Structure formats: C-alpha cells, structure tokens
Short mmCIF file of C-alpha atoms and ligand atoms in Angstrom, two decimals:
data_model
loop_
_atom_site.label_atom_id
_atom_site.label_comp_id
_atom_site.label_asym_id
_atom_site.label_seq_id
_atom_site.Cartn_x
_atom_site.Cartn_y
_atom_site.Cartn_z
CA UNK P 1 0.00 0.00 0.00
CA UNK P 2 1.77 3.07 -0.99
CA UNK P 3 1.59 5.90 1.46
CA UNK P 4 1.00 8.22 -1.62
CA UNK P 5 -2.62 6.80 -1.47
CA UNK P 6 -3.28 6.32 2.09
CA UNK P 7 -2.64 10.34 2.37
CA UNK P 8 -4.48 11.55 -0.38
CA UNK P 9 -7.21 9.05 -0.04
CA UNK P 10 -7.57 9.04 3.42
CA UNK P 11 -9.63 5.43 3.78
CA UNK P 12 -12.36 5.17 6.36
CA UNK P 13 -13.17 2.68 8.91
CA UNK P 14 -15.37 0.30 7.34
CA UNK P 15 -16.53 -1.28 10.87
CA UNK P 16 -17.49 1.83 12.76
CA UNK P 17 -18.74 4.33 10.04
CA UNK P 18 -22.04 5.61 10.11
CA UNK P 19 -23.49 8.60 7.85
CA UNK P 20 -21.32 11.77 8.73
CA UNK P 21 -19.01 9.88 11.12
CA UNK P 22 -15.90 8.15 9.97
CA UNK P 23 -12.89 7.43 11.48
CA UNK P 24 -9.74 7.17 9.75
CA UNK P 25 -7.40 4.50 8.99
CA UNK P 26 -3.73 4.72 10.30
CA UNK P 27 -0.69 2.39 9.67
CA UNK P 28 -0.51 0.34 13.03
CA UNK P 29 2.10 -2.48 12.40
CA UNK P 30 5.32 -2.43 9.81
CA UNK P 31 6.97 -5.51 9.03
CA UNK P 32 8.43 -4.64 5.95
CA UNK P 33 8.28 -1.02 3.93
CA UNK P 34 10.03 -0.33 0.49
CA UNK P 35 10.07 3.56 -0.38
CA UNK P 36 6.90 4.48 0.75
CA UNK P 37 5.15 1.21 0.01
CA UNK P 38 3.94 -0.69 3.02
CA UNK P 39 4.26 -4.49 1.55
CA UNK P 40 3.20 -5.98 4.86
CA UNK P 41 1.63 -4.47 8.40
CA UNK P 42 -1.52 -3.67 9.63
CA UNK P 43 -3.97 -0.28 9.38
CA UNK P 44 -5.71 0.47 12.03
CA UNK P 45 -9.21 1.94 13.22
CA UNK P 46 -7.62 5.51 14.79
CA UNK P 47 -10.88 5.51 16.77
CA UNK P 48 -10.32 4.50 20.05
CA UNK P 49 -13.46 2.44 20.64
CA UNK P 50 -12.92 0.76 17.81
CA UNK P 51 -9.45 -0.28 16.79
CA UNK P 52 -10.41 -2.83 14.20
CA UNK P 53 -6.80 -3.82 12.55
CA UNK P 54 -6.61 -4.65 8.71
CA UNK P 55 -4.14 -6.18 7.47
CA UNK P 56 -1.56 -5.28 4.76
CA UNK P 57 -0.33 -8.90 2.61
CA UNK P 58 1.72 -8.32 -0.32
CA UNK P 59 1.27 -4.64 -0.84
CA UNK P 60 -2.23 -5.02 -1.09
CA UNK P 61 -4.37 -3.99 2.48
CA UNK P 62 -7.65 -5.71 3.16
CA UNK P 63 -10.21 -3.09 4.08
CA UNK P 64 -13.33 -5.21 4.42
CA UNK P 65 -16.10 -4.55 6.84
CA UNK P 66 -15.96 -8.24 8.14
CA UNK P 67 -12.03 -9.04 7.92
CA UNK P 68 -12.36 -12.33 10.38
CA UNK P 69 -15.14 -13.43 7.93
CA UNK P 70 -12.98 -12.71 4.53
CA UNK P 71 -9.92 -14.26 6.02
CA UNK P 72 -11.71 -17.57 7.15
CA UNK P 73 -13.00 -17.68 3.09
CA UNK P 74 -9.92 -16.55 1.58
CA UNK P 75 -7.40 -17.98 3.84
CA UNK P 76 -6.10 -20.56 0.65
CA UNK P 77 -5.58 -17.60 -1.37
CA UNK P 78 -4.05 -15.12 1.65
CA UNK P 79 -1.71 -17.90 2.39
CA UNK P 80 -0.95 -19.63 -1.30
CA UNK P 81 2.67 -19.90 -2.49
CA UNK P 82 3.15 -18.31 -5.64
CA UNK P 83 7.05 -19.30 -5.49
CA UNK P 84 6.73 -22.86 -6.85
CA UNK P 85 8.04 -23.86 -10.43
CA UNK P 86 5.90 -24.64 -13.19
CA UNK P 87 6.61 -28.64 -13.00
CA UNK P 88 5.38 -28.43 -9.31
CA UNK P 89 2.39 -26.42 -9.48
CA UNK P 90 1.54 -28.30 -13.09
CA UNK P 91 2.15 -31.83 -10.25
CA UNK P 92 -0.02 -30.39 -7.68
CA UNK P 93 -2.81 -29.11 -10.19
CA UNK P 94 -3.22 -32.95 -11.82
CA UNK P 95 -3.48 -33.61 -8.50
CA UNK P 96 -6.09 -31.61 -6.99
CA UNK P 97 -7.93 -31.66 -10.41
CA UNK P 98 -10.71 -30.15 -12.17
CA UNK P 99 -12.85 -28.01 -10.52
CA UNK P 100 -10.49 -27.60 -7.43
CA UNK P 101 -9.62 -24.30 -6.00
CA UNK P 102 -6.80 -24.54 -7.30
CA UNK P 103 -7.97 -25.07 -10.44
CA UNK P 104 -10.08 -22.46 -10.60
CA UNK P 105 -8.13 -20.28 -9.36
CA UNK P 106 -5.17 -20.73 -12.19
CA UNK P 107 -8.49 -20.50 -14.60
CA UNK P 108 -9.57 -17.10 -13.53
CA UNK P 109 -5.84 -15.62 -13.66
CA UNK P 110 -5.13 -17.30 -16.98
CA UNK P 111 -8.19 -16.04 -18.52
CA UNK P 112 -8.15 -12.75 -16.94
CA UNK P 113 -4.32 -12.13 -17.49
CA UNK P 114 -4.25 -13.23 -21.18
CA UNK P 115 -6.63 -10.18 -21.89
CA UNK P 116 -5.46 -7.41 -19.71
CA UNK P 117 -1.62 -8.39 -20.36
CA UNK P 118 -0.89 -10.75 -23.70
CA UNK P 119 -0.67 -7.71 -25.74
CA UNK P 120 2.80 -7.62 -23.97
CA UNK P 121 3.74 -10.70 -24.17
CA UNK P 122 6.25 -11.57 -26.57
CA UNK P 123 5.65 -15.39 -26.82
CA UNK P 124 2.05 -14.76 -27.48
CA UNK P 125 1.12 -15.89 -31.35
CA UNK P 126 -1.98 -14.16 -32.42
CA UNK P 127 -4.94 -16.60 -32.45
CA UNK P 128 -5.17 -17.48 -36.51
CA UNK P 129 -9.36 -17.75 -36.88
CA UNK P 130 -9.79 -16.25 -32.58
CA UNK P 131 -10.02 -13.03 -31.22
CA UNK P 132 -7.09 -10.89 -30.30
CA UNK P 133 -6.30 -10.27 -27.00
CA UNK P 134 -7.09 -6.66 -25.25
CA UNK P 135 -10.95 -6.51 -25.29
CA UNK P 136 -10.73 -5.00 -21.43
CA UNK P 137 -8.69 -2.00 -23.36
CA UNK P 138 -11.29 -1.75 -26.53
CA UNK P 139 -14.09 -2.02 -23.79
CA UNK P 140 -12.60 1.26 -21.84
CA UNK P 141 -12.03 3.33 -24.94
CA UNK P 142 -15.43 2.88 -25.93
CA UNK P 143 -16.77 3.88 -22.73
CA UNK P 144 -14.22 6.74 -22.44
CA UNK P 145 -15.59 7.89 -25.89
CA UNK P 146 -19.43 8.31 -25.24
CA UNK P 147 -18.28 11.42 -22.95
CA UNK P 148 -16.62 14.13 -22.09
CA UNK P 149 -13.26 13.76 -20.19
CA UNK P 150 -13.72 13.68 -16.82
CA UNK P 151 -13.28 16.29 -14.12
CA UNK P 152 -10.18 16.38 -12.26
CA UNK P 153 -9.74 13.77 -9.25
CA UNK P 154 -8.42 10.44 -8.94
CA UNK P 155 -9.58 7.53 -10.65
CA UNK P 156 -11.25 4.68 -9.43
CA UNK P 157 -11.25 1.10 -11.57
CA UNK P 158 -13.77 -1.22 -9.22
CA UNK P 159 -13.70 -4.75 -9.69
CA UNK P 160 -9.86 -4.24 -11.46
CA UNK P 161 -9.04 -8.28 -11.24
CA UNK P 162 -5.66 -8.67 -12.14
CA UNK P 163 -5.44 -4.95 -12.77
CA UNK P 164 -4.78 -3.34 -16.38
CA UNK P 165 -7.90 -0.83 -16.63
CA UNK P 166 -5.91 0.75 -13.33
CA UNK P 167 -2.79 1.27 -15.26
CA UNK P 168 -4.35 2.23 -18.92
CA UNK P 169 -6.50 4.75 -15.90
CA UNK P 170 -3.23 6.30 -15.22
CA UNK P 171 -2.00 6.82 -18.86
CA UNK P 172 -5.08 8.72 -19.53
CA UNK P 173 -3.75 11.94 -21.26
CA UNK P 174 -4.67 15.24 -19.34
CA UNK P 175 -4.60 13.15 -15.92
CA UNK P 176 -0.85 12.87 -15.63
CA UNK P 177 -1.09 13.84 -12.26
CA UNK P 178 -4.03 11.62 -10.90
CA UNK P 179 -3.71 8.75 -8.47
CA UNK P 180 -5.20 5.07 -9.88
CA UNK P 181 -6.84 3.03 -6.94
CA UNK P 182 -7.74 -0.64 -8.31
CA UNK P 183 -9.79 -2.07 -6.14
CA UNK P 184 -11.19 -6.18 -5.74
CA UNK P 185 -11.77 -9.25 -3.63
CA UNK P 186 -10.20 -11.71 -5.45
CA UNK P 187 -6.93 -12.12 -3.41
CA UNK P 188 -4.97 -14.33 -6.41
CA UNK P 189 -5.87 -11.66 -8.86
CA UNK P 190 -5.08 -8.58 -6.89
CA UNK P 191 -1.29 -10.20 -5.97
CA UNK P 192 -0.85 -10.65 -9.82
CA UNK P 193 -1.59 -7.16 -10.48
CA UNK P 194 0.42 -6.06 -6.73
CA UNK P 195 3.29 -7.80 -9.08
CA UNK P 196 2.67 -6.04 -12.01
CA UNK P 197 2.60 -2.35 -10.14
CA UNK P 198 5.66 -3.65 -7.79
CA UNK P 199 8.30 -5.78 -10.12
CA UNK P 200 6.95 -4.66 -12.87
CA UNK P 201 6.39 -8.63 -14.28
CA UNK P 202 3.48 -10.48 -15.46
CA UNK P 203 3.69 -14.26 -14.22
CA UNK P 204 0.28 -16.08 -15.24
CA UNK P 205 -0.66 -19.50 -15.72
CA UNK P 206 -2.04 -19.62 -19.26
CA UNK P 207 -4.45 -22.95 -19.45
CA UNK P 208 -3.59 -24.94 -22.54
CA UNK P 209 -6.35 -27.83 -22.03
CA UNK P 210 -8.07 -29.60 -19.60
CA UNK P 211 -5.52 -28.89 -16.34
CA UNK P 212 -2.95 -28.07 -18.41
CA UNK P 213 -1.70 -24.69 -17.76
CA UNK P 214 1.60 -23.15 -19.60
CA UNK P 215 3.37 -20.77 -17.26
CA UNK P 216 3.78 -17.42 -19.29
CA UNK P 217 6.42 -14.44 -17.89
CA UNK P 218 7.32 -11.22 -19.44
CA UNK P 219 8.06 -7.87 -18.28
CA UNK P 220 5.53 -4.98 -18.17
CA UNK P 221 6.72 -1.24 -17.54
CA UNK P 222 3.54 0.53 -17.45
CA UNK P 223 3.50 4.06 -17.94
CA UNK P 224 1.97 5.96 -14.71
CA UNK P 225 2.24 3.16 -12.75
CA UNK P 226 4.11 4.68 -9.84
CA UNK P 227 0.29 6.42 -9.54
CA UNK P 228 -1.05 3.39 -8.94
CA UNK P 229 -2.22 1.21 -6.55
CA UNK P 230 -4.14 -2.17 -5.81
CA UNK P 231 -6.65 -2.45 -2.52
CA UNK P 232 -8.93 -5.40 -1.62
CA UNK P 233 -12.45 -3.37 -0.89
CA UNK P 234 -16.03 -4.70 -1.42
CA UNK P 235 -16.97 -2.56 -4.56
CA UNK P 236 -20.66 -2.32 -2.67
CA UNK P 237 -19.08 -0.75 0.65
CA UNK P 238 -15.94 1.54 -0.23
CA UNK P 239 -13.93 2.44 2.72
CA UNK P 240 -14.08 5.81 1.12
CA UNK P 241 -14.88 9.21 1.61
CA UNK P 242 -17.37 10.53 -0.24
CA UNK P 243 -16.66 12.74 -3.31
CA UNK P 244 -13.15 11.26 -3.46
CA UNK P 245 -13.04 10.21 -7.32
CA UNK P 246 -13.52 12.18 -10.58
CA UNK P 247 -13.55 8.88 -12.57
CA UNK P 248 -15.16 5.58 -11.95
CA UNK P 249 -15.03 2.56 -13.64
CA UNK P 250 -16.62 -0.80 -13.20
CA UNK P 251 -16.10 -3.34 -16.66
CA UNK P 252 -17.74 -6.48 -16.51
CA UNK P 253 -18.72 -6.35 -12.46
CA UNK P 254 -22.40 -5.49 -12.78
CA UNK P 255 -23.22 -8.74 -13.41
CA UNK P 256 -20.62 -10.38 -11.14
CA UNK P 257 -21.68 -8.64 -8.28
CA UNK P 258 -23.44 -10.15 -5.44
CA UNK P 259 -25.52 -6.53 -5.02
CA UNK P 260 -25.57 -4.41 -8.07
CA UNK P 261 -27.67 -2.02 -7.47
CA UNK P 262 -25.59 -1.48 -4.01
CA UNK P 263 -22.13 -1.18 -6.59
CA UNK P 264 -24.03 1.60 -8.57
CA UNK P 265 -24.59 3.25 -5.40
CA UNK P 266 -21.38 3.43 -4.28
CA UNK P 267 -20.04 4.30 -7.24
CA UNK P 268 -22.27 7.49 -7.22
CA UNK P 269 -21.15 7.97 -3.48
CA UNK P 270 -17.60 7.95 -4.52
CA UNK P 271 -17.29 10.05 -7.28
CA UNK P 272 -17.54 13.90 -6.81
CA UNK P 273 -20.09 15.85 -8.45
CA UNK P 274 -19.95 15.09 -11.99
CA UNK P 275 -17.72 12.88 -12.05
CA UNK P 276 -17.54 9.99 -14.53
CA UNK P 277 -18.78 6.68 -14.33
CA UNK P 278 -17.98 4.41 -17.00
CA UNK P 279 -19.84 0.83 -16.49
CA UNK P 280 -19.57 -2.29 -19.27
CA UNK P 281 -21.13 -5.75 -18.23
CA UNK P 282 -22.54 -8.35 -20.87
CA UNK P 283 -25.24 -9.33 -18.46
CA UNK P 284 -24.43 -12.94 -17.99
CA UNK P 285 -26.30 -13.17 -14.69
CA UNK P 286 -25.71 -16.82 -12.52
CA UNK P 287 -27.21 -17.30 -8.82
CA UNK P 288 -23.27 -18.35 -7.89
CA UNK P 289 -22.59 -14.78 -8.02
CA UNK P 290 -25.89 -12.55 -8.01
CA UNK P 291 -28.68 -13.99 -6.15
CA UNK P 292 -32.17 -14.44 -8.69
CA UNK P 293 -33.63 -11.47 -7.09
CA UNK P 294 -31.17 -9.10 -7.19
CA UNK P 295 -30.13 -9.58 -11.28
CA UNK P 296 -31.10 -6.10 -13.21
CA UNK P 297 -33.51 -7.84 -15.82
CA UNK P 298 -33.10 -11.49 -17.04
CA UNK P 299 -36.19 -12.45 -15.30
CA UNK P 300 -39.41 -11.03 -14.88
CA UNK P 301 -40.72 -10.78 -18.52
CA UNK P 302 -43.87 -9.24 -17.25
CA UNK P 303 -42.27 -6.11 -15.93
CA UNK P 304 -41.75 -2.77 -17.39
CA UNK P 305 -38.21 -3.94 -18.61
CA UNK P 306 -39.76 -7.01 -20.38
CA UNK P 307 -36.91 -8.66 -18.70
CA UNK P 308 -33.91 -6.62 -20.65
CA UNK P 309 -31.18 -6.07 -18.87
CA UNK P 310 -30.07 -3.07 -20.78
CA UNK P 311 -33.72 -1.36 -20.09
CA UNK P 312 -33.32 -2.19 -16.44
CA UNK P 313 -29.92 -0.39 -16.20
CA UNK P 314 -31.29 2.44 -18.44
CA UNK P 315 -34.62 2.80 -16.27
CA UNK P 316 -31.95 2.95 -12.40
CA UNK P 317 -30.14 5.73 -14.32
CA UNK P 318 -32.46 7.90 -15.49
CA UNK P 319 -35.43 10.01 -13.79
CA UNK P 320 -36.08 9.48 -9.47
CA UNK P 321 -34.02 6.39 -9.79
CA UNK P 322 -30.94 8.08 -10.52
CA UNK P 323 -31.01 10.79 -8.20
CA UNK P 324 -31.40 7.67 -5.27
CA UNK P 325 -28.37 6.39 -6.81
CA UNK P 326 -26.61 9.38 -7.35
CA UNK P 327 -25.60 8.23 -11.28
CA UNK P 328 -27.15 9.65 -14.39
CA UNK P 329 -27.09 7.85 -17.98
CA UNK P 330 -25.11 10.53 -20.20
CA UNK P 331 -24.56 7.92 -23.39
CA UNK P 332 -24.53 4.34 -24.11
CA UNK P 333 -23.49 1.86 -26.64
CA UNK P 334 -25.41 -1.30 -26.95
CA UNK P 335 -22.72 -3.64 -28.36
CA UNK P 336 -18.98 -3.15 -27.47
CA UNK P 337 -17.34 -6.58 -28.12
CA UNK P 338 -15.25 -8.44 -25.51
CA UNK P 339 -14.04 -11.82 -25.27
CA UNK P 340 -13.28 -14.44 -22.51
CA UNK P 341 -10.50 -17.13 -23.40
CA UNK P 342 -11.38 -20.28 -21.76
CA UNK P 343 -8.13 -22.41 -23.14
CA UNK P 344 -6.59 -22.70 -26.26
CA UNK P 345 -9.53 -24.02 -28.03
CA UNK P 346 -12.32 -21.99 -26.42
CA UNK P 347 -12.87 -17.96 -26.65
CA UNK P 348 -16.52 -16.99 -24.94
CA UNK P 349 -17.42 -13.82 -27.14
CA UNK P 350 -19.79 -11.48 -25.77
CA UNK P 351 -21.67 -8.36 -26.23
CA UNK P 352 -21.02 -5.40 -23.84
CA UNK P 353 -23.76 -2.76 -22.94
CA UNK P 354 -21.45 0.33 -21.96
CA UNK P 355 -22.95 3.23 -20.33
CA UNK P 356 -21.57 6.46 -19.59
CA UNK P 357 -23.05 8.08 -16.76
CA UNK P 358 -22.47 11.29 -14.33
CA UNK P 359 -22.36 11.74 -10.66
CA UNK P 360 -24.83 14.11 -9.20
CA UNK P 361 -24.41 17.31 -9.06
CA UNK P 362 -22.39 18.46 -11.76
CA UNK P 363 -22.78 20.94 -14.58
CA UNK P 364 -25.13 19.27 -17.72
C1 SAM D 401 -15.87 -10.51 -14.78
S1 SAM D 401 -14.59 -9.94 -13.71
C2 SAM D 401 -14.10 -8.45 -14.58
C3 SAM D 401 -12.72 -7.99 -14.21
C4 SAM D 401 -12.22 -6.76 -14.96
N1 SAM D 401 -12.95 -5.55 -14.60
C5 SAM D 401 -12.28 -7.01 -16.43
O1 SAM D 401 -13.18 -6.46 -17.08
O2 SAM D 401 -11.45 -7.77 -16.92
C6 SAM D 401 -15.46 -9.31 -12.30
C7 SAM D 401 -14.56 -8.86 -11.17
O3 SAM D 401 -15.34 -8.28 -10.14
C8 SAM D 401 -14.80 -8.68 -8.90
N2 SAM D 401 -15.82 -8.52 -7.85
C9 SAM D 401 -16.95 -9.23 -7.67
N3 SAM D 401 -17.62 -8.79 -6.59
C10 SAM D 401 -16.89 -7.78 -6.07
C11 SAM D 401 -17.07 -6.91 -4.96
N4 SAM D 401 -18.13 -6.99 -4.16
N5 SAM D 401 -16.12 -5.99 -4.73
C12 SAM D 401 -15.02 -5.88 -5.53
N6 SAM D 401 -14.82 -6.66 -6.60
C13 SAM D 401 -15.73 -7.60 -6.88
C14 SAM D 401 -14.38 -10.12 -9.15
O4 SAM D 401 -13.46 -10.57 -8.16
C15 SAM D 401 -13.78 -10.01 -10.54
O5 SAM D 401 -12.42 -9.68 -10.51
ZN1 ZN D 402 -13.36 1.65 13.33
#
C-alpha cells in the first residue's frame, strides 16, 4: 500500500462508520516497507473504541467490513505460495484436479491475465481464426468515448481483477497527475496485479487444455504506474470518503456482483459531483454470483423492462431512480465486443452494454 494513497485518499473505517461519522485508517504495524510502500503491516481503526486492525499482505491492504469473515474464506488464497516452479504447481494441479480451488483459481488468472496483459507478451502468437487479446482496453475506450473527459480527481477502476484498466487509468492523457486506486476481492488476482505495479512482471498460468496450464512471464513497464495502486475493498461498501473520485469505472462487475444495485450506489457515493462513471457488463447473470432477485432484468418478462437487462440499467439511471443512486445515464453503446479465453480451443465472445453516466451534481 503506498503511502501516496493512504494520504491523499484518506480510507475510512469500514466497521465503525455511520453517515457523517468516519474514522480514519492509520498504519498500526510495519513488518516490511520499500520507499513508501507498506508491503506488509496492519492499518488500524484511529478511533479509540474501535481499533479494528486490517491487514496489509503483499502490498495489497484488506479493508473489508468483516475481515475475520474474509480471512476464514480466503485464507487458501491469503496464504498460497506463488514461489513454486511450473513442474510443481503443473504436479499439484493434476493432482487436486478439475474443478479444485486450485484449479479455478489458475483458470480465472489465466483467462483474466491473457486479456489485460498478452498484448505484452512476446511469446504470445496471435490466435489465426480467434479473437485478439485486449478486449478489457477496446471495452474502456469505448466507454471513455461516449463522454466528455472527466473532471479532475483520482480515478477509481472497481472490480480491477488482475489490474490493467488501473494502469491504462493512469496513462489517460490530461490526468498525468491523478492517483489510480484498483480495487477487488479476489486475493490471487489482486497479488498478480500487486506484481505487475511492484516488479513490474506479469507471471500467469495460461491454461492450454483440460488442467494443463503453460506458465507465461514477461516484463511490463507501465506508464503511470508509480500512480497506482491495488486495494482489496467490497466494490458495494468503499472504505471511502465521499466525493473522493472524478472517474469511476466498473467493466464487466455489474453482473458479477453479489448486489448491483448497491455497486451503482457506491459508485455514485464515490465520485464527486460530476464525475464519470464508466460501467460495461454483458449481463451474464448466474445465482453463484448474483442472487435471482437481485439480477437487473433477465427475469421477470412481465415487468416494465420485459426482462432486458439493458432497459433495467437504463430505467436505475435515469429520472427518481438516478437521483437515489446518485448516477445519471449521459450515453450508451449497446454492443462493445469483448471476449473471454477459456483455453486454447475456447474464446466466450460477448456483447457489452457500456454506459456512460455522471455523478450528481455536476454541470449538464
Ligand atoms: C468478470 S470480472 C471483470 C474484471 C475486470 N474488470 C475485467 O473487465 O477484466 C469481475 C470482477 O469483479 C470482482 N468482484 C466481484 N464482486 C466484487 C465486490 N463486491 N467488490 C469488488 N470486486 C468484486 C471479481 O473478483 C472479478 O475480478
Ligand atoms: Zn473503526
């Protein structure tokens, strides 16, 4: 966690707060510090009732509301080596098998790191009848382009995974002097992009077939990316001030949320008045993620969205909807392509909806 960010930002208790009362975060603990960049420690609650103590693992702090809760979930991923060769972890993955957390872990970074990084990868052939890597980028520029830039104040990329949209954030032009906070809960893909921002390397294991993964490693020296930082932060609670952000971005989350009507809202909490929101998702809703109830459209036929999840984001950003939420629809565009590779045989193509909307507040 780089100082840079824990000044500027100032993050908030997320156990104690209550409207117009927050209480800081301080550094409590420092095991080990590089330049300004706590790599491992605690924060803690400066309110002396409270105390709460988050901790800091591999530059990236954990600022959840229930941290004993997260840790007893996540404690595989807090506590995985990442240090083995790729004939050991290959060993271990046959072993554990399909379907194993392990398994699925390696899936989500190979998938996710093959389109946020294979552009820089030198080893990577171009797929001869597939899609190219880099959708994440194509995604962002299309959502960039349906408004004007956005007002001064750092950016915010929510749901970042393994972390790209942070960095291509912080080579905006005109916002050379912004601060990037990427922010997930996915502990494996925040370390990958804590590696990226830190040693400035890409190691991903790229699935071949079945549990065959091929361990890919090349440099990246991202532009900006001393602006930059990575913080594990439920995108529907934001340790946050209010107003803090003059850019928001959320690609792919609104449907991979467990709450996303709660997301919006805190999006439109944490940006200042009229700031930018950019949101992309291709509305492939499942009740692993997003409970039935909670999806925005794809059910309910009957009801004044007929079911379409593009009318039911339209209808929470416009008219007494969006003023609850704090996010107005500025532009949209209905088909923004972006792809998911499975393995080496297997590409998932889908169709973004990508909105551009505005924080309350600002000038039309
Ligand atoms: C489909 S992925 C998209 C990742 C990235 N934005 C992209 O477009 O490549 C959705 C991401 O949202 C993250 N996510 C889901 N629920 C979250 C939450 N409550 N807070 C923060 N991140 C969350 C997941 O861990 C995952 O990295
Ligand atoms: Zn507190």
């Amino acid at each position: 966690m780089r100082r840079r960010h824990l000044e500027a930002l100032r993050p908030v208790c997320p156990v104690c707060r209550a409207p117009g009362d927050e209480a800081p975060l301080e550094v409590g603990r420092v095991e080990r510090e590089a330049e300004g960049d706590l790599l491992e420690g605690t924060l803690v609650c400066a309110r002396a009732r409270c105390q709460r103590e988050f901790p800091v693992l591999d530059g990236v702090p954990l600022i959840v509301p229930d941290v004993r809760s997260f840790v007893a979930e996540n404690v595989f991923a807090l506590m995985a080596r990442d240090d083995l060769s790729e004939t050991l972890e290959g060993a271990l993955g046959d072993c554990a098998g399909p379907g194993s957390w392990l398994d699925v872990t390696r899936q989500h970074l190979s998938s996710y790191a093959w389109d946020h990084y294979a552009d820089l990868d030198p080893a990577e052939e171009q797929p001869p009848h597939g899609d190219p890597p880099g959708g994440l980028r194509r995604v962002l520029a299309a959502g960039l382009a349906l408004a004007p830039p956005p007002p001064p104040g750092p950016a915010l990329d929510a749901g970042c995974a393994v972390g790209r949209t942070a960095f291509e954030l912080a080579a905006l032009p005109g916002r050379e002097d912004e601060l990037v906070l990427g922010v997930d809960l996915n502990v494996g893909m925040l370390r990958l992009a804590s590696r990226v921002l830190r040693q400035g390397v890409v190691r991903y294991p790229r699935r071949r077939v079945g549990v065959v993964y091929d361990r890919r490693e090349f440099a990246a020296r991202l532009p900006g990316a001393e602006r930059v930082d990575f913080w594990c932060c439920d995108a529907t609670a934001l340790p946050l001030p209010a107003g803090t952000f003059g850019l928001a971005t959320s690609l792919h989350v609104l449907d991979c949320i467990a709450a996303p009507v709660e997301h919006l809202a805190a999006l439109g909490r944490a940006l200042r008045p009229g700031g930018l929101a950019v949101l992309a998702a291709p509305y492939d809703w499942a009740t692993s993620v997003t409970p039935l109830d909670r999806w925005l459209g794809g059910h309910s036929q009957r009801a004044p969205h007929g079911g379409a999840s593009e009318v039911a984001v339209r209808h929470l950003l416009t008219g007494e909807r969006a003023r609850a939420l704090g996010l107005e629809l500025l532009a949209e565009d209905d088909d923004v392509p972006w792809a998911v590779r499975m393995h080496a045989r297997s590409v998932v193509r889908y169709s973004a909806h990508v909105v551009a909307a505005r924080a309350a507040g600002g000038a039309a």
